[in-house]
Tab-separated table of C-alpha atoms in Angstrom:
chain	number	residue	atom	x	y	z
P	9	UNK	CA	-12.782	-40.410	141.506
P	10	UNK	CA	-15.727	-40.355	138.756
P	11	UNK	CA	-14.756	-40.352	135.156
P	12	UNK	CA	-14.422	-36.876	133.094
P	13	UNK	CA	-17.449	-38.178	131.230
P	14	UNK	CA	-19.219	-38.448	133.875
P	15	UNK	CA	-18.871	-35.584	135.696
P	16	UNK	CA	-19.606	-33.551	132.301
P	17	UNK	CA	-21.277	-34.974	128.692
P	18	UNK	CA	-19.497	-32.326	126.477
P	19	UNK	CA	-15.576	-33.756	128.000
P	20	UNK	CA	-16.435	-37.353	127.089
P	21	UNK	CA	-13.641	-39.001	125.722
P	22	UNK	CA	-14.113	-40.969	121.879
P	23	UNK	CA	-11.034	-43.125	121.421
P	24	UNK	CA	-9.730	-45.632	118.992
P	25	UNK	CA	-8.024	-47.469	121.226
P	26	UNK	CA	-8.743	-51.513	121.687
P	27	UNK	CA	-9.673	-51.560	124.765
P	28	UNK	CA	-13.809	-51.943	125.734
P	29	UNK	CA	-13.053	-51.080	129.502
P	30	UNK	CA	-11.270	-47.904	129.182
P	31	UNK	CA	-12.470	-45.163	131.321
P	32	UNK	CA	-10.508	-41.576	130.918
P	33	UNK	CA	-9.604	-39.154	133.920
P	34	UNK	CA	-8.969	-35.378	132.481
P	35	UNK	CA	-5.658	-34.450	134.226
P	36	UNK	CA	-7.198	-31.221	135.253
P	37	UNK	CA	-8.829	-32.893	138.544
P	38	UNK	CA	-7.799	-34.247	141.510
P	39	UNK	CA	-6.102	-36.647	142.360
P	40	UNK	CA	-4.024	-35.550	139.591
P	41	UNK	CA	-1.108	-33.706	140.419
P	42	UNK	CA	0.558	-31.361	137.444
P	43	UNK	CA	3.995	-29.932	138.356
P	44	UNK	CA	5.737	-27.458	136.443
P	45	UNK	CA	3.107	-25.839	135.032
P	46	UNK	CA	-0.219	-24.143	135.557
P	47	UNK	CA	-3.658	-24.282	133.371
P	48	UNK	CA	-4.453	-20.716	131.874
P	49	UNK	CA	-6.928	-19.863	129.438
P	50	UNK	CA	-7.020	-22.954	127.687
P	51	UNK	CA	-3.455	-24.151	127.466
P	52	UNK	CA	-1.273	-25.583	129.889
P	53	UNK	CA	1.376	-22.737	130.474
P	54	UNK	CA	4.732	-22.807	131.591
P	55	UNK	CA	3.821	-19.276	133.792
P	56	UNK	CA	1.603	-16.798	133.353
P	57	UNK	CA	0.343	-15.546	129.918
P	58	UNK	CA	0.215	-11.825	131.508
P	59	UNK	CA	3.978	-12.656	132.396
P	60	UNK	CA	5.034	-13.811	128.858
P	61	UNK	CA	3.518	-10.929	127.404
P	62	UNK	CA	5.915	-8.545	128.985
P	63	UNK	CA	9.060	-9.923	128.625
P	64	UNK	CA	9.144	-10.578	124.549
P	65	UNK	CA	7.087	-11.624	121.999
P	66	UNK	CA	9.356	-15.179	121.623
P	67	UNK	CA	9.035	-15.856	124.740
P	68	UNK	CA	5.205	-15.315	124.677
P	69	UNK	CA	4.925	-17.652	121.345
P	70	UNK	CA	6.889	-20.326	123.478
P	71	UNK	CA	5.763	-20.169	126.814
P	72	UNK	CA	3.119	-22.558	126.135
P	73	UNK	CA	5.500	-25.218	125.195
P	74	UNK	CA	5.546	-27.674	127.936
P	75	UNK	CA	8.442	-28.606	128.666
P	76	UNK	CA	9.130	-29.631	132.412
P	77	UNK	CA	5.504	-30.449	132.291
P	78	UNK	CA	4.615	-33.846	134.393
P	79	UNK	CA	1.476	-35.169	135.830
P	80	UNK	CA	1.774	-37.434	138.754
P	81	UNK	CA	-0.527	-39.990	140.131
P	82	UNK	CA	-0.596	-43.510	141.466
P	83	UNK	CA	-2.497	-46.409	140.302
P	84	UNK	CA	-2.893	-50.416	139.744
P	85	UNK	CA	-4.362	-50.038	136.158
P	86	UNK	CA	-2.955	-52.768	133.937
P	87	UNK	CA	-2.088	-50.194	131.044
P	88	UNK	CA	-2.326	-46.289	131.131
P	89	UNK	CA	-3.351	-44.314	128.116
P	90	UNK	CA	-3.756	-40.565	126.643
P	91	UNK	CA	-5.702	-38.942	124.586
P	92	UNK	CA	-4.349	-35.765	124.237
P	93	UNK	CA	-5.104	-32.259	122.342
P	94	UNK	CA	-2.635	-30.234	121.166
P	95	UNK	CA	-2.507	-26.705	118.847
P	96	UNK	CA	0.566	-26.699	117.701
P	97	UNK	CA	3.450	-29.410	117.135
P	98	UNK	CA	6.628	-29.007	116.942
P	99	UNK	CA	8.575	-30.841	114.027
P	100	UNK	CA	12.044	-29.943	113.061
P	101	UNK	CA	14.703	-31.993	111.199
P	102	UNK	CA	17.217	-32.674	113.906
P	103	UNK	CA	14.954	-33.104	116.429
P	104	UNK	CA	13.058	-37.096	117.141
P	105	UNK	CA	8.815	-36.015	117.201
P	106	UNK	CA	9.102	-38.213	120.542
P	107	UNK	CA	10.660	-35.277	122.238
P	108	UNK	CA	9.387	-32.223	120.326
P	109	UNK	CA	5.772	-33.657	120.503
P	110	UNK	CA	5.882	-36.862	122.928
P	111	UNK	CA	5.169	-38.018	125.864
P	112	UNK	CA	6.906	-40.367	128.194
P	113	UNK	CA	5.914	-42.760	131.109
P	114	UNK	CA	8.078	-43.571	134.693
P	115	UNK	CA	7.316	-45.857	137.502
P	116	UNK	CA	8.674	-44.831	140.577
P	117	UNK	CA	10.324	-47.957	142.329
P	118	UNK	CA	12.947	-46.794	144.841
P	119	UNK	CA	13.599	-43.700	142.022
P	120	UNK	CA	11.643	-42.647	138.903
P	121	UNK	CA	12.590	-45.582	136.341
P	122	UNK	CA	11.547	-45.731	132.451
P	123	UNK	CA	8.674	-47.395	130.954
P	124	UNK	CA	7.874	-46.512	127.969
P	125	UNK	CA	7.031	-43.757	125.432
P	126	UNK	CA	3.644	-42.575	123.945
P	127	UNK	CA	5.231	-42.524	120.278
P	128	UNK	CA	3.103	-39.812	118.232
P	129	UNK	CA	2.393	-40.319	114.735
P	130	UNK	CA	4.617	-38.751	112.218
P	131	UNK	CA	1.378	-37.076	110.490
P	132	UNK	CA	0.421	-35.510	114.070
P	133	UNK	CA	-1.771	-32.601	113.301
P	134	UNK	CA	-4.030	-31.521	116.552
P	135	UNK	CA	-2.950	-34.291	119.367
P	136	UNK	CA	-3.050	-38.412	119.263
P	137	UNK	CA	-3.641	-40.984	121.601
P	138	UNK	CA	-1.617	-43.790	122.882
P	139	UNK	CA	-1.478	-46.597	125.349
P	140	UNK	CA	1.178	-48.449	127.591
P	141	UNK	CA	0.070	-52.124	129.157
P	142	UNK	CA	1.663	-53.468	132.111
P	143	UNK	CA	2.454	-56.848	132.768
P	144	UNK	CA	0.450	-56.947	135.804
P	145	UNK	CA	-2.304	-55.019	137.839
P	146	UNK	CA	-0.372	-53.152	141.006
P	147	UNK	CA	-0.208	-50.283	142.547
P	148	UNK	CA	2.495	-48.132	140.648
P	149	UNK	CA	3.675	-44.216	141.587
P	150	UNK	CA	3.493	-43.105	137.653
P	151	UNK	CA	5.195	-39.605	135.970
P	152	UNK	CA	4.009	-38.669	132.831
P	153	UNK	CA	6.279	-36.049	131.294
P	154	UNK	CA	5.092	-33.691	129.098
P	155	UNK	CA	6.081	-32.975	125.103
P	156	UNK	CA	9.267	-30.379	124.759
P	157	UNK	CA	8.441	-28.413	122.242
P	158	UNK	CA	4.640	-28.604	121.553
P	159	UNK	CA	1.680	-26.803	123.302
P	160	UNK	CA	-1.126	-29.222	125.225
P	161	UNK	CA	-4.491	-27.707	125.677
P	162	UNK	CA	-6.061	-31.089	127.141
P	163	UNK	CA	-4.384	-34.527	128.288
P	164	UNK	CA	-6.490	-37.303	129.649
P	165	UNK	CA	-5.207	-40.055	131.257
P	166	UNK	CA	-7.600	-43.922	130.140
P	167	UNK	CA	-7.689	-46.592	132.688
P	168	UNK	CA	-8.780	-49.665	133.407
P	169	UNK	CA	-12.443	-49.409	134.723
P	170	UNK	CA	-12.614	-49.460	138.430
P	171	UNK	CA	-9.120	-49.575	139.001
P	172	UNK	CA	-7.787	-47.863	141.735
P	173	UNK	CA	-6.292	-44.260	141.411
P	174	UNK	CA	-4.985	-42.009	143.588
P	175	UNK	CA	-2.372	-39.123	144.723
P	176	UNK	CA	1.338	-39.598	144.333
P	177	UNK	CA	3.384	-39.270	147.063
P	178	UNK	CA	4.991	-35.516	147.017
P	179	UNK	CA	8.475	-35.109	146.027
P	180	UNK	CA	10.979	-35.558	148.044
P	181	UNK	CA	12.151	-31.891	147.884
P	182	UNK	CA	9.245	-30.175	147.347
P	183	UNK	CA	10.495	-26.387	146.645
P	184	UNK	CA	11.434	-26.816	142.954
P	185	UNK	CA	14.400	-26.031	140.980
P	186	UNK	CA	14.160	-23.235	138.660
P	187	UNK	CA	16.229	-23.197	134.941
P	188	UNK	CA	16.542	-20.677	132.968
P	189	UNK	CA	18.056	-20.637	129.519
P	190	UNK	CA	17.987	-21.175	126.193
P	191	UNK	CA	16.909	-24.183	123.714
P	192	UNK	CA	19.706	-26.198	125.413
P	193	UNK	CA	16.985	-25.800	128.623
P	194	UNK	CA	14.510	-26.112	126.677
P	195	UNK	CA	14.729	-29.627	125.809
P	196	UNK	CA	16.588	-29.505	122.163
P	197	UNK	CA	17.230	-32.142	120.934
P	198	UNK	CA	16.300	-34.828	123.601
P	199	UNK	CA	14.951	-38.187	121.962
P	200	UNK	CA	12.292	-37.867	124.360
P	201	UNK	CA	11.326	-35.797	127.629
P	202	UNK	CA	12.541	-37.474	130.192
P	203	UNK	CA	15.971	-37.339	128.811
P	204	UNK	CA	15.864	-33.576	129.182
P	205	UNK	CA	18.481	-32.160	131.652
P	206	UNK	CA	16.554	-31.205	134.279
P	207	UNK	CA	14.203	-34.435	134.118
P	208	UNK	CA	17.549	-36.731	134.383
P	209	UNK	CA	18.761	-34.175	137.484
P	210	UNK	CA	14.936	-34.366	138.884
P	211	UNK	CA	14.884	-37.972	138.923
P	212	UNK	CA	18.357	-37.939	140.888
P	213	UNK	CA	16.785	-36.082	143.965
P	214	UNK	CA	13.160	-36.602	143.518
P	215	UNK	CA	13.266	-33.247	143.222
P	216	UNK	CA	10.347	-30.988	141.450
P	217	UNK	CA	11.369	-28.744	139.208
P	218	UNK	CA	10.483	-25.602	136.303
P	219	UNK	CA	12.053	-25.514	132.861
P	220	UNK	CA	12.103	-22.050	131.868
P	221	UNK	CA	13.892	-22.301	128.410
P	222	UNK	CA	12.990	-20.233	125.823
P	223	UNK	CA	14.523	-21.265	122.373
P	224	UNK	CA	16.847	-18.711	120.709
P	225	UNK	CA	14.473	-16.072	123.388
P	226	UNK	CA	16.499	-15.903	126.555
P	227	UNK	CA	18.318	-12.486	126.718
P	228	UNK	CA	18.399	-11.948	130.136
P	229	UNK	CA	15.456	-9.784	130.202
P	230	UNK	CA	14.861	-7.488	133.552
P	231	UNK	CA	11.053	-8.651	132.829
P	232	UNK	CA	11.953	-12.544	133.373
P	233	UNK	CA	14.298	-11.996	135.991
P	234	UNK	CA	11.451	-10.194	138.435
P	235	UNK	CA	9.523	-13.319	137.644
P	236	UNK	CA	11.891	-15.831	138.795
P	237	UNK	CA	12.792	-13.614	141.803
P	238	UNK	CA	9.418	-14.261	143.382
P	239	UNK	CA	9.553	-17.750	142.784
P	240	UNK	CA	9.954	-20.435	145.710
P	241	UNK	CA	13.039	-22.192	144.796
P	242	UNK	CA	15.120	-24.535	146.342
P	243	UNK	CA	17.835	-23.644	143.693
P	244	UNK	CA	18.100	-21.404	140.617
P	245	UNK	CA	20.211	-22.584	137.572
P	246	UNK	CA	20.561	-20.717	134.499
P	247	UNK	CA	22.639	-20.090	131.074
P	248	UNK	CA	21.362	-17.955	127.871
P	249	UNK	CA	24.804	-17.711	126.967
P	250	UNK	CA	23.671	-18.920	123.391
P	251	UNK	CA	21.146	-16.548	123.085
P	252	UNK	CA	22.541	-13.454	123.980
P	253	UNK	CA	23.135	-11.653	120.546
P	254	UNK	CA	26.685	-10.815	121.238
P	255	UNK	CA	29.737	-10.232	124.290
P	256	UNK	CA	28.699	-7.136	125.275
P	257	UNK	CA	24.854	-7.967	125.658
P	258	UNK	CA	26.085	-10.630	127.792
P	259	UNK	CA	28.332	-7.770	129.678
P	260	UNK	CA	25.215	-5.864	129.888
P	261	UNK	CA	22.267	-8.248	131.298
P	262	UNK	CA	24.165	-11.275	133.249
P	263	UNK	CA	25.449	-9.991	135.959
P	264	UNK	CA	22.001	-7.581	136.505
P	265	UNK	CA	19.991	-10.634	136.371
P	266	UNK	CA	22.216	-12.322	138.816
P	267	UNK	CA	21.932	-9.530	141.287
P	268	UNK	CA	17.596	-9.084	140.646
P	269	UNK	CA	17.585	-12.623	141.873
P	270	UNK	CA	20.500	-12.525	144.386
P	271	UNK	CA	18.659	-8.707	146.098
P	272	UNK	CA	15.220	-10.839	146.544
P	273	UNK	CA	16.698	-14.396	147.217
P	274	UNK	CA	20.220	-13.654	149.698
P	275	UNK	CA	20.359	-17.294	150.567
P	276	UNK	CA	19.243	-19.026	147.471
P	277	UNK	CA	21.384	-21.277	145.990
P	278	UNK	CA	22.382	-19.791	142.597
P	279	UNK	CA	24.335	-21.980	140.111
P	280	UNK	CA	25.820	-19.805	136.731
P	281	UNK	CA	26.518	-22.269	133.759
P	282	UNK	CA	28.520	-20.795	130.360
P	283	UNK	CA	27.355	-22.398	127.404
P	284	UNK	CA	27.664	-26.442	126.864
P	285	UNK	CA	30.202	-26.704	124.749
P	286	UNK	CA	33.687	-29.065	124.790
P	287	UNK	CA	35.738	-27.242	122.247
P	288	UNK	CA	35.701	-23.781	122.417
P	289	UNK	CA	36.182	-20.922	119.831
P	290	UNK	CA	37.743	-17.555	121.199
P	291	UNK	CA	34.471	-16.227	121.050
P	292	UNK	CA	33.118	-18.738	123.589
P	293	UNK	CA	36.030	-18.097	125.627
P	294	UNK	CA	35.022	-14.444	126.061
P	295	UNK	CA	31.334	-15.274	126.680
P	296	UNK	CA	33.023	-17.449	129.902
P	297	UNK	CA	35.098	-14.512	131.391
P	298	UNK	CA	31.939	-12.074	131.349
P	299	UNK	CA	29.799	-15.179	133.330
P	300	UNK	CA	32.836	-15.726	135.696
P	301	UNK	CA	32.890	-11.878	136.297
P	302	UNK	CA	29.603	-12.482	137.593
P	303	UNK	CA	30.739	-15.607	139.690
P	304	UNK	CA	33.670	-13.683	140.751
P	305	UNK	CA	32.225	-10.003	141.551
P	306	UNK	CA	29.393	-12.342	144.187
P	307	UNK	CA	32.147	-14.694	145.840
P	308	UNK	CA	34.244	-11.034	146.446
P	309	UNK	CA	30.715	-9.380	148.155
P	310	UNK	CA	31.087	-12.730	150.617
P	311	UNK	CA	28.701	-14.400	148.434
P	312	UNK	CA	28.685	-18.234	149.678
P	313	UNK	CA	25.969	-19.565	147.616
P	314	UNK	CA	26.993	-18.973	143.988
P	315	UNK	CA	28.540	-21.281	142.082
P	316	UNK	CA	29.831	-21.832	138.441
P	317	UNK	CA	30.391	-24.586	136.064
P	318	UNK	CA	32.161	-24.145	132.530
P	319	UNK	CA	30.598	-25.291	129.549
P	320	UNK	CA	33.977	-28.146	129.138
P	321	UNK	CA	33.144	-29.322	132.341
P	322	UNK	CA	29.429	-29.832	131.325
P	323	UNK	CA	30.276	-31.869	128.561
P	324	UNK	CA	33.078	-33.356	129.838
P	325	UNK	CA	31.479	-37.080	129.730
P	326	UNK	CA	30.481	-37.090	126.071
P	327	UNK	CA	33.042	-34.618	124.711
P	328	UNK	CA	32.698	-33.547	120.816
P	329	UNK	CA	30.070	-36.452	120.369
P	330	UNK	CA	27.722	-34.627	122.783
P	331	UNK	CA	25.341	-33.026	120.064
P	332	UNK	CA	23.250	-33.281	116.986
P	333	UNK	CA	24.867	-30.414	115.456
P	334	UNK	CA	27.265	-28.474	117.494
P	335	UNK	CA	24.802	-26.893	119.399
P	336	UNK	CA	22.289	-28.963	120.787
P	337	UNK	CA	22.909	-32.072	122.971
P	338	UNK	CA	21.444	-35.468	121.886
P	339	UNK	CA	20.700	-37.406	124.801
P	340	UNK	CA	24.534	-38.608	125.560
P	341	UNK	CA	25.248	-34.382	126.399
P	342	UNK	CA	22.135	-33.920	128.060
P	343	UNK	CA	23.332	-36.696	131.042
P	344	UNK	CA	27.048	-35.358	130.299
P	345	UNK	CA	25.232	-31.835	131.606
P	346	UNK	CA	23.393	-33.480	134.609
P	347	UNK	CA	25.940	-35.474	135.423
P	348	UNK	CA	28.012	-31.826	136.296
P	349	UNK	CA	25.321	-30.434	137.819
P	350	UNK	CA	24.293	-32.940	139.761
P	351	UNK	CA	27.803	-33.028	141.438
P	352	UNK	CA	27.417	-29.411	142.273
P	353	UNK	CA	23.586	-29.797	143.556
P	354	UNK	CA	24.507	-32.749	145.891
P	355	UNK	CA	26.828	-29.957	147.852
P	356	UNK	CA	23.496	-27.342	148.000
P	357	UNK	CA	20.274	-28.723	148.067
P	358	UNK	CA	21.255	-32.806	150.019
């Protein structure tokens, strides 16, 4: 493959970066492989910007966020780096800037195994760049996941010159599975992407997969749930349980996006999660009745491909020291929630 610079003058890549035999590779080409997202307008998107626009205006301002985001690719470069543009970073208090804004590295060896993160500065304005040696030149099967909660508009990836790159191989299950949710699918608060639920359950199966978690912005909305309906999944997951406003919005849109899904999908596996929590208020308790109603009302129609988990059972590994404020899971609560739903996914999808 020819490098970005050469195939086009304006793309060329100016870097910082200490090494004189750097050559950079824009993502956007073959034999790059992106997964759980598509390239719009300018912006890596997490589904179409004619999509977002329907469904709210939160969801529109964060479906450019990237999380789920990975690009795939194999190589025996001695170090990999980015350089990497991004319009808007997200910084909040209780959340590390290596998974708001980061980027994170895995060599496949048998299963997807950590590497290393591309730390961003703390005065990150408009994208950085970042580089990851190896102790050796080989072939490695490399995942780069994408930031949580910050939009990308270009990544390029620097190797060695003349090394060797090529395609991955595909995933192992190739149909991906689909989240839906709130901030808690998002990514918040993961110390980095890869510890993200979905990216710990992904690496489990070699499984690909689409994070469609909109912070504080999933309600359940008819307009999401004919999206996801047309989707190829090999499963569908999903909770907004923190996000709907009250009990009776809950009553009102769970159970109709369950059956929107269920009408176009009859033998998709479809698993219903309450919210993540390990010590529940009576209020919680509610919000868990009207999502077992749904469970219930399916497995009564002869539905044989729902399932449920409680949010006690999700955190039952990390308990009361599973988040980083009583809402969001730090990094022990987000493999506390894999850990569940990977014992429910081995019975569906293996």
């Amino acid at each position: 493959m020819s490098n970005i610079s050469d195939i086009d003058s304006n793309f060329k890549v100016e870097t910082n970066l200490n090494e004189n035999d750097i050559r950079f590779y824009d993502v956007k080409q073959p034999p790059f492989q992106i997964c759980g997202l598509i390239y719009e307008s300018g912006k890596f998107r997490r589904f179409p910007e004619n999509v977002a626009q329907t469904v709210s205006e939160g969801v529109y301002g964060l479906h450019c966020n990237t999380a789920g985001g990975r690009v795939r690719f194999t190589t025996d470069s001695p170090y990999i780096a980015i350089h990497t543009k991004m319009p808007h970073i997200g910084k909040m208090p209780h959340f590390a800037l290596t998974g708001s804004a980061g980027f994170d590295l895995y060599v496949f060896d048998q299963t997807e195994r950590y590497k290393a993160t591309f730390v961003p500065p703390f005065n990150i304005q408009d994208g950085y760049e970042s580089i990851v040696n190896f102790s050796s030149s080989e072939m490695r099967e490399i995942t780069i996941n994408f930031p949580l909660y910050s939009e990308v508009s270009e990544l390029y990836i620097g190797l060695k010159e003349n090394a060797t790159l090529c395609k991955a191989k595909p995933y192992e299950i190739e149909k991906p599975i689909v989240y839906y949710g709130s901030s808690i699918t998002q990514g918040g608060c993961a110390s980095r992407p890869g510890n993200s639920y979905e990216s710990i359950i992904s690496r489990s199966f070699n499984a690909d997969y689409i994070n469609l978690g909109f912070s504080g912005n999933a309600k359940g909305e008819i307009e999401i749930a004919e999206y996801i309906k047309q989707l190829d999944m090999s499963a569908f997951v999903y909770d907004y349980d923190h996000n709907a406003p009250s009990v009776e919005h809950l009553k009102d849109t769970h159970e109709r996006m369950f059956r929107i899904i269920r009408n176009a999908n009859p033998d998709l596996p479809i698993v219903l999660l309450s919210r993540p929590k390990y010590s529940l208020t009576a209020d919680d308790k509610q919000r868990f009745e009207v999502i077992k109603a749904t469970y219930d009302n399916a497995k009564a129609t002869g539905d044989e491909n729902v399932y449920l988990i409680d949010g006690v059972t999700l955190m039952s590994f990390a308990k009361d020291d599973s988040t980083v404020d009583n809402v969001h899971p730090n990094d022990l609560g987000f493999y506390s929630m894999a850990k569940a739903i990977t014992d429910v996914l081995k019975k569906i999808i293996v």
